[in-house]
XYZ file of C-alpha atoms in Angstrom:
243
model
C 0.038 -0.017 0.011
C 1.201 3.478 -0.830
C 0.007 6.220 1.534
C -0.290 9.629 0.146
C -0.664 12.769 2.222
C -0.446 16.026 0.468
C 1.147 18.827 2.162
C 3.938 21.539 1.833
C 6.525 18.866 2.569
C 5.106 15.903 0.777
C 7.749 13.756 -0.953
C 6.637 12.493 -4.288
C 8.268 10.574 -7.173
C 7.287 11.159 -10.676
C 5.875 8.622 -13.035
C 4.606 8.706 -16.668
C 1.719 10.906 -17.881
C -1.617 9.291 -18.830
C -3.805 10.181 -21.807
C -5.869 12.377 -19.429
C -2.632 14.358 -18.900
C -2.391 13.715 -15.199
C 1.146 13.522 -13.977
C 1.099 10.329 -11.926
C 2.677 10.782 -8.597
C 3.012 8.397 -5.643
C 4.377 8.726 -2.173
C 7.458 6.554 -1.640
C 6.133 3.078 -0.503
C 6.524 2.149 3.056
C 6.659 -1.541 2.266
C 7.084 -3.763 -0.788
C 3.214 -3.741 -1.139
C 1.772 -1.582 -3.979
C -1.654 -3.019 -4.349
C -3.388 0.256 -3.561
C -2.546 3.893 -2.680
C -4.306 5.865 0.058
C -4.924 9.647 0.188
C -5.305 11.399 3.600
C -7.054 14.770 3.479
C -5.419 17.884 4.904
C -6.148 18.356 8.621
C -7.627 14.929 8.986
C -10.135 14.925 11.835
C -10.585 11.514 13.360
C -14.005 12.343 14.881
C -15.490 13.286 11.508
C -16.768 10.448 9.173
C -15.395 11.231 5.818
C -16.661 10.243 2.548
C -14.501 7.738 0.607
C -13.617 8.018 -3.080
C -12.345 4.745 -4.741
C -10.316 5.964 -7.780
C -9.691 3.541 -10.681
C -6.885 4.670 -13.040
C -6.737 4.643 -16.873
C -4.939 2.199 -18.955
C -1.125 2.498 -18.522
C -1.169 4.139 -15.091
C -1.532 2.786 -11.490
C -2.611 3.819 -8.147
C 0.124 6.500 -7.979
C -2.253 8.707 -10.094
C -4.238 9.368 -6.937
C -2.146 12.265 -5.622
C -2.628 14.319 -8.794
C -6.413 13.519 -8.976
C -6.941 14.566 -5.400
C -4.963 17.739 -5.755
C -7.545 18.960 -8.118
C -10.672 17.156 -6.795
C -10.252 18.167 -3.255
C -7.582 18.285 -0.584
C -9.984 18.212 2.353
C -13.364 16.650 1.480
C -12.453 12.989 1.152
C -10.264 10.015 2.152
C -9.517 8.210 -1.062
C -7.996 4.948 -2.164
C -6.794 3.825 -5.595
C -6.360 0.026 -6.273
C -4.019 -1.005 -9.067
C -5.468 -2.584 -12.250
C -4.961 -6.378 -12.382
C -3.748 -6.423 -15.804
C -0.035 -5.480 -16.655
C 0.478 -3.320 -19.753
C 3.989 -3.980 -21.084
C 6.338 -1.253 -19.852
C 3.709 1.388 -19.141
C 1.593 0.385 -16.221
C -1.620 -1.534 -15.491
C -5.167 -1.848 -16.912
C -8.778 -3.092 -16.142
C -9.824 -5.499 -18.905
C -13.399 -6.803 -19.105
C -12.466 -10.501 -18.790
C -14.074 -12.671 -16.005
C -10.686 -13.070 -14.282
C -10.016 -9.334 -14.379
C -13.572 -8.483 -13.243
C -13.086 -10.975 -10.169
C -9.737 -9.594 -9.288
C -10.945 -6.037 -9.619
C -13.869 -6.828 -7.263
C -11.493 -8.188 -4.632
C -9.021 -5.303 -5.083
C -11.708 -2.692 -4.552
C -13.256 -4.659 -1.569
C -9.827 -4.849 0.047
C -9.086 -1.099 -0.456
C -12.348 -0.016 1.042
C -11.905 -2.449 3.993
C -8.362 -0.907 4.499
C -9.727 2.560 4.449
C -12.446 1.616 7.098
C -9.890 0.039 9.345
C -7.523 2.954 9.307
C -9.809 5.936 9.109
C -13.279 7.263 10.185
C -15.360 6.448 6.985
C -18.993 7.295 6.457
C -20.264 3.893 5.170
C -23.191 5.493 3.314
C -20.787 7.970 1.585
C -18.588 5.734 -0.653
C -18.032 6.599 -4.306
C -16.451 4.635 -7.072
C -14.863 6.672 -9.736
C -12.596 6.074 -12.749
C -11.274 7.348 -16.041
C -11.123 5.516 -19.383
C -10.904 1.831 -18.737
C -11.092 2.601 -15.091
C -14.341 4.468 -15.609
C -15.693 1.371 -17.408
C -14.583 -0.865 -14.510
C -16.228 1.630 -12.105
C -19.519 1.208 -13.955
C -19.033 -2.557 -13.826
C -18.313 -2.843 -10.085
C -20.983 -0.299 -9.063
C -23.602 -2.207 -11.143
C -22.353 -5.519 -9.770
C -22.331 -4.167 -6.001
C -24.702 -1.293 -5.856
C -25.110 -1.750 -2.131
C -21.419 -0.628 -1.617
C -21.747 2.788 -3.030
C -23.506 6.131 -2.903
C -22.652 6.880 -6.539
C -20.565 6.115 -9.520
C -18.414 8.573 -11.581
C -16.996 7.690 -15.032
C -14.780 10.055 -16.918
C -14.545 9.076 -20.657
C -15.451 5.471 -19.730
C -18.115 3.473 -21.523
C -20.669 1.182 -19.949
C -19.111 -2.228 -20.107
C -20.541 -4.872 -22.472
C -20.599 -8.678 -21.927
C -21.178 -10.561 -18.842
C -24.572 -8.949 -18.206
C -23.461 -5.836 -16.433
C -27.199 -4.770 -15.684
C -28.246 -8.185 -14.391
C -29.129 -6.363 -11.031
C -31.206 -3.665 -12.763
C -33.689 -3.051 -10.059
C -31.015 -2.530 -7.345
C -28.802 -0.410 -9.696
C -31.514 2.144 -10.518
C -31.039 3.846 -7.280
C -27.406 4.591 -7.939
C -26.689 8.173 -9.034
C -24.284 8.417 -12.029
C -21.927 11.321 -12.922
C -20.787 10.714 -16.460
C -18.388 12.870 -18.611
C -17.323 12.590 -22.264
C -14.827 14.683 -24.090
C -15.853 15.283 -27.726
C -12.433 14.576 -29.140
C -12.030 11.162 -27.327
C -11.405 8.553 -29.974
C -11.860 5.647 -27.558
C -15.355 6.725 -26.410
C -17.131 8.821 -29.076
C -20.294 11.026 -28.881
C -22.287 8.521 -30.908
C -21.394 5.682 -28.525
C -22.222 7.898 -25.609
C -25.672 8.715 -27.096
C -26.496 5.054 -27.678
C -25.421 4.025 -24.104
C -27.295 7.021 -22.625
C -30.570 5.823 -24.147
C -30.020 2.430 -22.328
C -29.700 4.116 -19.010
C -32.733 6.376 -19.460
C -34.765 3.410 -20.563
C -33.575 1.557 -17.303
C -34.627 4.534 -15.197
C -31.106 5.596 -13.999
C -30.318 8.914 -12.383
C -27.605 10.419 -14.840
C -25.809 13.613 -14.585
C -24.031 14.065 -17.883
C -21.248 16.612 -18.664
C -19.502 16.954 -22.093
C -16.235 18.865 -22.577
C -14.616 20.077 -25.840
C -11.209 18.467 -25.296
C -9.667 15.556 -23.418
C -7.351 17.466 -21.223
C -10.082 19.025 -18.969
C -9.019 17.773 -15.509
C -9.328 21.409 -14.004
C -13.018 21.439 -15.058
C -14.047 17.841 -14.705
C -12.688 17.131 -11.270
C -14.233 20.233 -9.612
C -17.488 19.339 -11.259
C -17.191 15.910 -9.881
C -16.433 17.331 -6.408
C -19.584 19.518 -6.522
C -21.763 16.649 -7.701
C -20.530 14.339 -4.804
C -20.949 17.133 -2.226
C -24.453 17.973 -3.346
C -25.427 14.211 -2.767
C -23.587 14.213 0.506
C -25.208 17.429 1.864
C -28.674 16.900 0.308
C -31.295 16.614 2.991
C -32.854 13.135 3.311
C -36.312 12.953 1.832
C -39.163 11.631 3.841
C -42.007 9.501 2.463
C -45.391 11.234 2.317
């Protein structure tokens, strides 16, 4: 596990850039384990139950991407964990393929990262979000639809809905799950036409979808603050009472 705590004297080591133009950075590992990274918010208060963000990196990156993500998303609002994808990409990092083996390993890795965060920090169990970019966004959809009881919402940045292995087999349970979905118009892997087709499926299924489109792929300074506002709106929204 890599522990990331951003602050004026944080020690970071650089890694490669992803297509989303995040400069992946990771705290120096405290052991030989690198299965997931952990972000501790500034001025962490142990008596406050924090929302938890589970971040799934894009193809070719790893959990070290979490530091740059949180530096834009929020330094204070969340504890966050970032599992590493189960599929090695030769020479460049890791990925989340949609094979049965990878789905099973991803499910276990995400569960382990959540459990680790709960053991170490004060986590609000009803405020856990799974988020990802590219193939990580697709896996975020997959795991959220597979385990909707785990999460308060799912966020996918330029990540398509997965196909194969019946991702919506738990449709009735999944309908309650709020979705924040973004697409960049120049993205070659996830086009506007594919988005429109998949969006119709979600609308027919009765999902709650917040959609944002951006003109170009490198929009992290717009996308991540929008994602923060969306999550905080859900977190602070008053509970509705039955009439």
